[in-house]
Coordinates of C-alpha atoms in Angstrom, one line a residue:
X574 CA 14.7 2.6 8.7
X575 CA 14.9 -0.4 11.3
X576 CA 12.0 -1.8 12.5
X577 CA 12.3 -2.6 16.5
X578 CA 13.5 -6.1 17.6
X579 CA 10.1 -7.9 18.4
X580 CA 10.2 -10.3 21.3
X581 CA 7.2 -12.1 23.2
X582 CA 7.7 -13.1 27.4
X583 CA 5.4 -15.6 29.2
X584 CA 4.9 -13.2 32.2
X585 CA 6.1 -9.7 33.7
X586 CA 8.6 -10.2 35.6
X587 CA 9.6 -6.4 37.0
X588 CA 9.2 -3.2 36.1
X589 CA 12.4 -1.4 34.8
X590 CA 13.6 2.2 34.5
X591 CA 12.8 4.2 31.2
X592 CA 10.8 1.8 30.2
X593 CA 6.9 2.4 28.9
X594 CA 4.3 -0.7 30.5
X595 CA 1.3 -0.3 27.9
X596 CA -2.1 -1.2 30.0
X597 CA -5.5 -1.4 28.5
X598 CA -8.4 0.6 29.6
X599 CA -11.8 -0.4 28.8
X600 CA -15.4 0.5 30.5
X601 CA -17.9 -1.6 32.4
X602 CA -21.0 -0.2 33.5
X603 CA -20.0 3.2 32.9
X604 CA -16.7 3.3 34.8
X605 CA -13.2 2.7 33.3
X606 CA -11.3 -0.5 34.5
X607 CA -7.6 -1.9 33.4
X608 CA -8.3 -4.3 31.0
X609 CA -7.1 -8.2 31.0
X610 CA -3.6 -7.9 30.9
X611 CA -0.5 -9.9 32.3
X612 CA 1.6 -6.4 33.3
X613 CA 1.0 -5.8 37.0
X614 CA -1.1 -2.9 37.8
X615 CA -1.4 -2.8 41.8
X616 CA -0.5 0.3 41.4
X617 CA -3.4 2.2 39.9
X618 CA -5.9 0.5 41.6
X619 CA -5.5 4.0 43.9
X620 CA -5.9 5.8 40.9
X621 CA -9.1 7.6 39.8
X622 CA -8.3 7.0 36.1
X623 CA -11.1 9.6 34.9
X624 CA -9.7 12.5 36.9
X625 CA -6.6 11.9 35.4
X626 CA -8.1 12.1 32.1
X627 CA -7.8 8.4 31.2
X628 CA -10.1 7.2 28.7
X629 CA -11.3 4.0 27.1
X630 CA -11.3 5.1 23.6
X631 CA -9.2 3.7 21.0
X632 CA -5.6 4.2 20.8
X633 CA -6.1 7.2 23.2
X634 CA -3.3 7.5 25.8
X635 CA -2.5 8.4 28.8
X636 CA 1.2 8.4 30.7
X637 CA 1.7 7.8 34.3
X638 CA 4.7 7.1 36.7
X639 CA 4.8 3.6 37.5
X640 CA 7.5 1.7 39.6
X641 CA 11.1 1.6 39.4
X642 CA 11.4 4.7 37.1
X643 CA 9.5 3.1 34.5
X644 CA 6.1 4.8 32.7
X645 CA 2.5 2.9 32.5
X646 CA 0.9 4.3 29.3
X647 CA -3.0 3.6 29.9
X648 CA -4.4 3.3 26.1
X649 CA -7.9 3.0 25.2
X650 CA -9.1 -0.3 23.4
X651 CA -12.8 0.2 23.5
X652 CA -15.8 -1.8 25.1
X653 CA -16.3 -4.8 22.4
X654 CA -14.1 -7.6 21.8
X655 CA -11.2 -6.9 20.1
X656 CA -10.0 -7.9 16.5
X657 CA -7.0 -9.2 15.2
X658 CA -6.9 -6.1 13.4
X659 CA -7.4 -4.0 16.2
X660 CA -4.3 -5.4 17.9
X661 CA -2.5 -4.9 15.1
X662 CA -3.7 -1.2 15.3
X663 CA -3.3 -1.2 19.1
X664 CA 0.2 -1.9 18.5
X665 CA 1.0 0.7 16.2
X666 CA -0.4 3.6 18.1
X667 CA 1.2 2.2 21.2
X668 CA 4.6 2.1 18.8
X669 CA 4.4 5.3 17.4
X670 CA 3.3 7.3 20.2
X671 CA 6.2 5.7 22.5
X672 CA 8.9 5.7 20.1
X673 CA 10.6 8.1 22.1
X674 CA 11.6 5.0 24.6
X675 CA 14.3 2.9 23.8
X676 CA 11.9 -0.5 25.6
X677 CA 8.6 -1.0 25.4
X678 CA 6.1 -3.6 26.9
X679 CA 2.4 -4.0 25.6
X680 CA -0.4 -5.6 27.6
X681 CA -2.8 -6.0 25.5
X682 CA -4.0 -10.0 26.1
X683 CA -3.8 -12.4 23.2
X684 CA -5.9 -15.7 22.7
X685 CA -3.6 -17.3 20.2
X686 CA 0.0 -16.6 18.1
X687 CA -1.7 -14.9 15.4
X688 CA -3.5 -12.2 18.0
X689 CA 0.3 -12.0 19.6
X690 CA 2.1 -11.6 15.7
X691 CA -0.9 -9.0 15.2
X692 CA 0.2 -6.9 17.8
X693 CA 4.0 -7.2 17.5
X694 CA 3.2 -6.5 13.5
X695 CA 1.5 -3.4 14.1
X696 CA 4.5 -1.9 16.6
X697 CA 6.7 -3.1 13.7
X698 CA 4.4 -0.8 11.1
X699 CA 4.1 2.0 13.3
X700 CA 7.4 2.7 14.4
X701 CA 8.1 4.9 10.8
X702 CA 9.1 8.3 10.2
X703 CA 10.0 10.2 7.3
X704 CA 13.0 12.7 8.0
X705 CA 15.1 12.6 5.0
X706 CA 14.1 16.0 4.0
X707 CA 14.6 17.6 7.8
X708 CA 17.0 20.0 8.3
X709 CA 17.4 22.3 10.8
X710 CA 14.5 21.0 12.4
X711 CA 15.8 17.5 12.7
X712 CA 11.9 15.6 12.6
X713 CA 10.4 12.9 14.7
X714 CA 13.7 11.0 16.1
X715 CA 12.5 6.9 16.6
X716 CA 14.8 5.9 19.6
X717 CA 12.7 2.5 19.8
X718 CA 14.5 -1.1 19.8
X719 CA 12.4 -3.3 21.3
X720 CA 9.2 -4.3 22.3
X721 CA 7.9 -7.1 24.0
X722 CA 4.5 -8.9 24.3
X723 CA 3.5 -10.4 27.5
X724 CA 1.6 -13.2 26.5
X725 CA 2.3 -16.7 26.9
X726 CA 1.2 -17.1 22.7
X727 CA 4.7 -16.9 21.0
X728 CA 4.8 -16.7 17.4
X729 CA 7.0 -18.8 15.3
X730 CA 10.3 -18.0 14.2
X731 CA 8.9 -17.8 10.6
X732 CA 6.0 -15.3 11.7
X733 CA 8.4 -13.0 12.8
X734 CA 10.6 -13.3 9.9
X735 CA 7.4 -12.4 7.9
X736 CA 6.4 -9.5 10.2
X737 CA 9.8 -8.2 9.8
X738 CA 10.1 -8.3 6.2
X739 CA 6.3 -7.6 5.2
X740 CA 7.7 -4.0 7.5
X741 CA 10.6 -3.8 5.7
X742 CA 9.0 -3.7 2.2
X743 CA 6.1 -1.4 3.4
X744 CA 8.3 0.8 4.5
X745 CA 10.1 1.1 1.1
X746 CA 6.9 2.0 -0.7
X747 CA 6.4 4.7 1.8
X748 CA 10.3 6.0 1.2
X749 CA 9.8 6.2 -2.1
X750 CA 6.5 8.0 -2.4
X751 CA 7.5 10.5 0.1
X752 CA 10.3 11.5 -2.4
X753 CA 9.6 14.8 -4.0
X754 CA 9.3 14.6 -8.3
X755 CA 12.6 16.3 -8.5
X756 CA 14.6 13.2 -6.4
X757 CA 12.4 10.3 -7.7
X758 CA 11.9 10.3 -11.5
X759 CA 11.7 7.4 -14.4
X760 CA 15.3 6.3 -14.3
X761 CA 15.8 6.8 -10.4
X762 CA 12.8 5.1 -9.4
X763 CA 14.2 1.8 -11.8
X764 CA 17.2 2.2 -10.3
X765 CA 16.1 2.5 -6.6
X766 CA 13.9 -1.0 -7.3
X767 CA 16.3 -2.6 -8.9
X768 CA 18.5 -1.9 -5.9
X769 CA 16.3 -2.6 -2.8
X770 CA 15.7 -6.3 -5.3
X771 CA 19.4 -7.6 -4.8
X772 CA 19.9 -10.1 -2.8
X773 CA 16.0 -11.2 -2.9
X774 CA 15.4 -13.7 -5.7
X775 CA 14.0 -11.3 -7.9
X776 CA 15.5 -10.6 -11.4
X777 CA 14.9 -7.2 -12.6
X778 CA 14.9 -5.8 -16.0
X779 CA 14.7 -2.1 -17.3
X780 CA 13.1 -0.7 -20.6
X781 CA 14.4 2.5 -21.8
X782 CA 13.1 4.4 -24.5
X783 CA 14.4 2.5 -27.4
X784 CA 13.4 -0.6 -25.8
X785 CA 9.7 0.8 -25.2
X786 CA 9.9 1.7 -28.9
X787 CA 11.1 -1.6 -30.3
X788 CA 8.3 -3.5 -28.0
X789 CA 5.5 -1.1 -29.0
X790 CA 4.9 0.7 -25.7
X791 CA 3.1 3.6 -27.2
X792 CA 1.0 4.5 -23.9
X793 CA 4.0 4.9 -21.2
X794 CA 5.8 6.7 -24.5
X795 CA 2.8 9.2 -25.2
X796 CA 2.8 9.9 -21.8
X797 CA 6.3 10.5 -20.9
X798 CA 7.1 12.3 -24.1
X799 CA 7.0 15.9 -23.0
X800 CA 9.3 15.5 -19.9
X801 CA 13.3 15.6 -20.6
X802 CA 13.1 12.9 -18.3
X803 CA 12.5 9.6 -20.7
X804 CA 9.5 6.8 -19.3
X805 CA 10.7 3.3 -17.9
X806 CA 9.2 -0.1 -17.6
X807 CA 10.8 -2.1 -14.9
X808 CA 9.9 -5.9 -15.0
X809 CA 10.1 -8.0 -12.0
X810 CA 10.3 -11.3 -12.4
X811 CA 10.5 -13.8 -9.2
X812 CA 10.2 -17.7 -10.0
X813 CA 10.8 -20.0 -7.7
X814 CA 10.9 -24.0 -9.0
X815 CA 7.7 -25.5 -6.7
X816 CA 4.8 -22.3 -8.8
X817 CA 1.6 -24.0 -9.8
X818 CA 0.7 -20.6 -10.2
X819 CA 1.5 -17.4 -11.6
X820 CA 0.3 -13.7 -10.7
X821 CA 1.1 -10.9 -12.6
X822 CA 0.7 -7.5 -11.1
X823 CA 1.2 -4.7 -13.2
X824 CA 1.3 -1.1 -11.5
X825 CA 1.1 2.9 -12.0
X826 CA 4.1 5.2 -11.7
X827 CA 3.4 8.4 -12.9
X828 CA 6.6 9.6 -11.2
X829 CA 5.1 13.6 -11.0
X830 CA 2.0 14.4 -12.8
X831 CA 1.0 17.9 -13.8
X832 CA -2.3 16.8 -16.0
X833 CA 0.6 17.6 -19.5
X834 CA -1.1 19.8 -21.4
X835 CA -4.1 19.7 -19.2
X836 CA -3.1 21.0 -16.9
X837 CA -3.9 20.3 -13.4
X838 CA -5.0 23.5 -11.2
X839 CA -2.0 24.0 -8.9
X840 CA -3.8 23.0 -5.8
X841 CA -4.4 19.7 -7.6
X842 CA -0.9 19.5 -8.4
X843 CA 0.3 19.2 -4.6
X844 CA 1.2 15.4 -4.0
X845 CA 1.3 14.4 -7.1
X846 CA 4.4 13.0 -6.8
X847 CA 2.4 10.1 -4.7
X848 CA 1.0 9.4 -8.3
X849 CA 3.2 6.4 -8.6
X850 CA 2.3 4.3 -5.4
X851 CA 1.0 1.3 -7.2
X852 CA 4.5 0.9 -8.9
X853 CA 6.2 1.0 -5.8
X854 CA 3.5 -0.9 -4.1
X855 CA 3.6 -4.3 -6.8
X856 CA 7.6 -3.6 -6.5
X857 CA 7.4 -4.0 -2.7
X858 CA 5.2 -6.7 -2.9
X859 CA 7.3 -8.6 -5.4
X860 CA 10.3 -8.8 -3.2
X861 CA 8.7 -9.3 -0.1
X862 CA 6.9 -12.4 -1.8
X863 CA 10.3 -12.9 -3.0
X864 CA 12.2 -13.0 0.4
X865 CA 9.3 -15.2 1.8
X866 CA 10.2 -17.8 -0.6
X867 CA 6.2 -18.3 -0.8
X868 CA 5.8 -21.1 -3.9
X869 CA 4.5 -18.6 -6.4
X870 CA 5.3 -17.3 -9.9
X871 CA 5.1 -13.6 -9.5
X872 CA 5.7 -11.1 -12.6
X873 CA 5.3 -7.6 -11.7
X874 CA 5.2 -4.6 -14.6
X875 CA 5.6 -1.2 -13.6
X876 CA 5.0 1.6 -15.9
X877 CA 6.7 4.4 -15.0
X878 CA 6.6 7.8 -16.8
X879 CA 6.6 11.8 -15.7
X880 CA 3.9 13.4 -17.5
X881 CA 5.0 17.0 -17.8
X882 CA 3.6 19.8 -20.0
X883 CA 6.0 20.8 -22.9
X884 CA 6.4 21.3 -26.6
X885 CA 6.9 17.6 -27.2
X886 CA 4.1 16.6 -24.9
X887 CA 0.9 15.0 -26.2
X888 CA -1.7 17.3 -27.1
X889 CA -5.7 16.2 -26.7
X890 CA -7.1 14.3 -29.7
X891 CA -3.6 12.6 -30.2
X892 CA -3.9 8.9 -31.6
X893 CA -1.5 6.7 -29.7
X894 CA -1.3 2.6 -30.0
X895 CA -0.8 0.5 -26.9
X896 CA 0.8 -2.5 -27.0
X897 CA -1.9 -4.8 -28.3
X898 CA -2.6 -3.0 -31.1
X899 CA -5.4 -0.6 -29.4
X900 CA -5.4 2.8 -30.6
X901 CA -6.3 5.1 -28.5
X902 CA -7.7 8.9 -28.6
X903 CA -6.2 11.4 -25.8
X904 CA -9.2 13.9 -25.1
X905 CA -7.3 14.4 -21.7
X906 CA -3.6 14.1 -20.8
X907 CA -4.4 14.1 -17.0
X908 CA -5.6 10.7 -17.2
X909 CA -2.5 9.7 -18.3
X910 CA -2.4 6.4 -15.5
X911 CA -4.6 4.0 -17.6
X912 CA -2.5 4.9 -21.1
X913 CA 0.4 3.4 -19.2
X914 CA -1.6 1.0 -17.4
X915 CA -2.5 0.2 -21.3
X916 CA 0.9 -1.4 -21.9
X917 CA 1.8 -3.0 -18.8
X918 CA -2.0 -5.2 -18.9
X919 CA -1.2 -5.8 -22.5
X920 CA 2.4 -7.2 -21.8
X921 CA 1.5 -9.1 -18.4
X922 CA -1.4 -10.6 -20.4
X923 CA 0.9 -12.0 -22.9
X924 CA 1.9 -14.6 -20.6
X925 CA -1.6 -15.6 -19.3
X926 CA -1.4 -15.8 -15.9
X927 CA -3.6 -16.9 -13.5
X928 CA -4.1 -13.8 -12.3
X929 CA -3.8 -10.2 -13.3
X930 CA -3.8 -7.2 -10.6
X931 CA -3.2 -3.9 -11.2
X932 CA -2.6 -1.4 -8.6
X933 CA -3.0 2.5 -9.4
X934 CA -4.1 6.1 -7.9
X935 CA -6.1 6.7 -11.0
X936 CA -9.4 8.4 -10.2
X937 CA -10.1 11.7 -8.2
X938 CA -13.5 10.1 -8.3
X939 CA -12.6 7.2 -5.6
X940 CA -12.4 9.5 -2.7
X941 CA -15.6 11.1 -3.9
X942 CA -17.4 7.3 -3.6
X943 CA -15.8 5.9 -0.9
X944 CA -13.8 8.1 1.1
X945 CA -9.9 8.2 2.7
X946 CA -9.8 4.7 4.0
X947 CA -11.5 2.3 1.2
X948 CA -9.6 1.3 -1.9
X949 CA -11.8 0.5 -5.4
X950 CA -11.5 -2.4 -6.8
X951 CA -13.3 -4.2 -9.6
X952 CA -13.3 -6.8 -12.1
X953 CA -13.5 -10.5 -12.2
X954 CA -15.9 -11.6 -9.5
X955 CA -13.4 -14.4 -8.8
X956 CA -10.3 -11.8 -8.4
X957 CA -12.2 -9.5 -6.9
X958 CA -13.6 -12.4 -3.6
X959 CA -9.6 -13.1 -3.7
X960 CA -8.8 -9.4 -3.3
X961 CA -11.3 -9.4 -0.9
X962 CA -10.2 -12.4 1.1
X963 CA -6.7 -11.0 1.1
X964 CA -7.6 -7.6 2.5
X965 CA -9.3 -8.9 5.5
X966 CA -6.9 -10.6 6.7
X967 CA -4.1 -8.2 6.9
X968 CA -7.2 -5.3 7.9
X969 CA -6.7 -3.2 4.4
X970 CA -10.7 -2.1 3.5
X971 CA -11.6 -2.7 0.0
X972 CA -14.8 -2.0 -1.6
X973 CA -16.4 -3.6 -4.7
X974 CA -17.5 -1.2 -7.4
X975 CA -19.8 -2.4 -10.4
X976 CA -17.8 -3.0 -14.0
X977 CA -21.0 -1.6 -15.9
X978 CA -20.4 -2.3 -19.3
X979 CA -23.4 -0.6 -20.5
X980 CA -21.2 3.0 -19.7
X981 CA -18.3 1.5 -22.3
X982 CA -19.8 3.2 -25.3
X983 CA -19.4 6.6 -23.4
X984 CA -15.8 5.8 -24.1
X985 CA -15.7 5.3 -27.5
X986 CA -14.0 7.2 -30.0
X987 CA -14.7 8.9 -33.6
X988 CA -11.2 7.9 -34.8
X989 CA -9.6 5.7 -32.9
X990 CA -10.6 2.5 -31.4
X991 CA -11.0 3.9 -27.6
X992 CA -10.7 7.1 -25.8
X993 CA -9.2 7.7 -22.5
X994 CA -12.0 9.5 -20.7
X995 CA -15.7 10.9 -21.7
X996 CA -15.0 14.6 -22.0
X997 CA -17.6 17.1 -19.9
X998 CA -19.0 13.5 -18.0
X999 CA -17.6 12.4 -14.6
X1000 CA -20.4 10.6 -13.8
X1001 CA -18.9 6.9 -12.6
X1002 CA -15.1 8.4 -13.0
X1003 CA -13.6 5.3 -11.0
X1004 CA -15.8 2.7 -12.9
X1005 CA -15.1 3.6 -16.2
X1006 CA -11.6 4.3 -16.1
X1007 CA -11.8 0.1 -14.8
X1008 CA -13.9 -0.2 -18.1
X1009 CA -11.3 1.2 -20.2
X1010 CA -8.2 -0.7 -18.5
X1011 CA -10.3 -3.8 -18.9
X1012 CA -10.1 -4.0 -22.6
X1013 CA -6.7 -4.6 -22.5
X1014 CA -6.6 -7.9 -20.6
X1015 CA -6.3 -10.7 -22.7
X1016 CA -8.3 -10.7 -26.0
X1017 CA -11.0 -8.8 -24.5
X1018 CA -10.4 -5.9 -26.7
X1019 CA -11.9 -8.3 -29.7
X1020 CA -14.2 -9.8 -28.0
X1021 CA -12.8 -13.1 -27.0
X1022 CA -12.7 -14.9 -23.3
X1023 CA -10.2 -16.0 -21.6
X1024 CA -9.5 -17.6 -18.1
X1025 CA -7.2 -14.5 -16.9
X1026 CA -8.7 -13.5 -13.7
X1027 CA -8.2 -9.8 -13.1
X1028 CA -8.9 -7.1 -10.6
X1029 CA -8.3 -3.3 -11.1
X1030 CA -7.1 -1.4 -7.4
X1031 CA -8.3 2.1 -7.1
X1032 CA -5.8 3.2 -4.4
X1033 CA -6.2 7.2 -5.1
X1034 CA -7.7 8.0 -1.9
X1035 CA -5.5 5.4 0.1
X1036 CA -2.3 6.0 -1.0
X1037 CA -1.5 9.4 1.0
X1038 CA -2.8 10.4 4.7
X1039 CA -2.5 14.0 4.7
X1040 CA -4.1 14.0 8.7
X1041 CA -2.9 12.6 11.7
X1042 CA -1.4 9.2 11.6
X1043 CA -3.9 6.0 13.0
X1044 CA -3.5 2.5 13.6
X1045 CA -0.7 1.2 11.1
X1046 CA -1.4 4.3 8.8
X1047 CA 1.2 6.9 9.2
X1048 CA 1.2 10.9 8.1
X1049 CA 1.9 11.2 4.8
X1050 CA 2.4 8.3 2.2
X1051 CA 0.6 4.9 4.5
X1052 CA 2.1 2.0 2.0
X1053 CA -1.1 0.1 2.2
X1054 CA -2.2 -2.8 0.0
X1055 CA 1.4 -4.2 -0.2
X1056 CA 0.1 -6.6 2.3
X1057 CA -2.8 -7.5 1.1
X1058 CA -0.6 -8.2 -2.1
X1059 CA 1.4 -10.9 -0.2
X1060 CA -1.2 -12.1 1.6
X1061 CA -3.3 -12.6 -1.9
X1062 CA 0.1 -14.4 -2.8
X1063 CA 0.3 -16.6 0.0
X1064 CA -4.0 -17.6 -0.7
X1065 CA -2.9 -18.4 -4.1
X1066 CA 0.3 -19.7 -3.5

């Protein structure tokens, strides 16, 4: 999918036909009122905007006739100051709500170039549709090619090219983790990485099962042994000669998980093909970082497996060994993520990085704590402020959650060196499948320091909108965090 050309203009100049003017509407003293903006609005001045059921909240909209056979769309931006993030969501629902137009023009007034990129950004984000699975009814067609700021603030040629590719890789999470399990599995999700990577600077390899054997992979192997449908590990390498730094990001694809052998309810098996967002997610990241030429070593892992119910799937109390040597007791096959997980913080360690961040929809428990809109993240206090500072400025909400380590020992095991969950407990779900992941960063698993600086992503309750689309977030897989990713890149870098 094509994002629409973005182009800024100094000042309005006329209105032309089939064309949709975006005006703010705000409220002063009880009344609505156009807000600053450099389209002309003579015109509604004889308006009674209330009556015509105009209204100042945000991203509402309203559509009148305005001169020259052109439309006004009156959209609501509030009564406090605006953000740079809620221009950028301005723009999207402005986007996305007029996509039916080939042109349009937004309003909205900007104090600087990165208020204008905001707003241009968010068109570029919202303008998205998933139809490849239409048929006779053909979906939402996106007839949109351009749309122009009026603002005299012109971003750079470079901030565009960044809006414009940061669009282009978000978008490909979101195409892949709207794919159904029977389209995107293992091999096809390697493959369709490996693909959208040519051309971007990134060298890609893929680990099939006898290379996952040879390397001592036994978490992505125990998982994806009872589908027909053999795991993969894709590694994503992108180096560029001026890195004082390297970040590793290492992320989940559970390409369709039914729980294995615990298996999930079948309510709680609908979307579980989103279960491998944070592969696609680092993936995106990686090659956006990548095309952005941003002076930083990047390695991402992904650890991609189908965990399917069968006579060769792992049973509870299973011993497998991950990659540093860890064994680890199954009690439950349905949290499967962090065994994988297991492997890809192991190898990613091996090179100590500067960094370490994993990305996953591991815990149920996430939405529980913090909702549809926050993402979980612990870990390193100095990863997690970096997180942190990276998420604010693109406008993705994160929340700190405590790494408690008196709740490790409800994770030990009889047998083995670890289990994977505390069987009949969910109390602190999220935090302790963060406790678990975190022994396998570095030596930590023996006890030892090290100056790797991780941060575990909880993106469960992120990763999928299932209610009407907002702001950048559309219906259906959003593709959030891959820009907080590059913008954590670009801190670092």
């Amino acid at each position: 999918m094509t994002s629409p050309k973005l182009v800024t203009a100094n000042k309005f100049t006329s209105f032309n036909k089939n064309t949709a003017y975006v005006i703010p509407v705000t409220k002063k003293a009880d009344k609505l009122v156009i807000g600053q903006t450099g389209i002309e609005t003579s015109e509604l001045t004889k308006i009674d905007l209330q009556s015509v059921g105009v209204s100042a909240e945000l991203e509402s909209m309203v559509r009148l006739p305005a001169p020259n056979g052109a439309t006004y769309a009156l959209v609501g931006i509030g009564t406090n100051a605006l953000t740079k993030t809620d221009l950028r969501n301005l723009g999207a629902a402005s986007a996305r709500k007029l996509s039916s137009f080939k042109d349009i023009v937004l309003g909205f007034e900007t104090s600087d170039t990165d208020e204008t990129a905001a707003v241009l950004e968010g068109a570029a984000l919202g303008t998205y549709a998933h139809n490849a699975y239409k048929g006779l009814t053909k979906g939402v067609e996106i007839k949109l090619q351009t749309v122009t700021v009026v603002s005299a603030h012109k971003p750079s040629a470079a901030a565009l090219n960044q809006i414009a590719v940061i669009a282009e890789n978000v978008n490909l999470t979101r195409n892949l983790v709207n794919m159904p399990g029977r389209d995107l599995y293992p091999e096809s999700l390697a493959k369709a990485v490996q693909s959208a990577a040519k051309g971007s600077g990134v060298t890609v390899q893929i680990w099939a099962e006898d290379r996952l054997t040879k390397e001592g992979l036994g978490g992505i192997l125990g998982v994806g042994q009872g589908s027909s449908r053999g795991p993969r590990l894709v590694k994503l390498e992108y180096k560029p000669k001026v890195a004082k730094k390297h970040l590793a990001l290492v992320g989940k694809g559970i390409t369709f998980d039914t729980g294995g052998l615990s298996l999930k309810p079948s309510i709680s098996m609908l979307g579980m093909n989103f279960d491998m967002t944070g592969a696609a997610s680092v993936a995106a990241a990686t090659i956006a970082i990548a095309k952005l030429q941003l002076p930083i070593k990047v390695t991402a892992w992904l650890c991609i497996a189908e965990n399917m119910p069968s006579s060769t799937a792992q049973r509870p109390n299973d011993v497998i060994k991950a990659r540093n040597g860890m064994t680890i007791e199954v009690l439950n096959t349905d949290a499967e993520g962090r065994l994988v997980l297991a492997d890809g913080l192991s190898l990613a360690s091996e090179a100590k990085p500067d960094y370490i961040v994993d990305v996953a929809t591991l815990t149920g428990a996430v939405q529980i704590a913090l909702g549809n809109q926050y993402a979980g993240i612990m870990g390193d206090q100095v990863a997690v402020d970096a997180i942190k500072s990276a998420a604010d400025e693109v406008g993705e909400m994160v929340w700190q959650l405590p790494l408690d380590r008196k709740l490790r020992s409800l994770i030990d095991s009889d047998i083995a060196d670890i289990a994977n969950v505390k069987m009949g407990n969910t109390a602190g779900g999220t935090i302790i499948g963060g406790l678990f992941l975190n022994e396998f960063i570095g030596n930590r698993a023996k006890g030892e320091t090290d100056d790797i600086k991780w941060v575990h992503m909880d993106i469960a309750a992120t990763a999928h909108n299932e209610g009407a689309p907002y702001g950048v977030i559309p219906k259906g897989a959003t593709g959030s965090y891959v820009r907080t990713l590059v913008a954590l890149a670009k801190q670092l870098g």
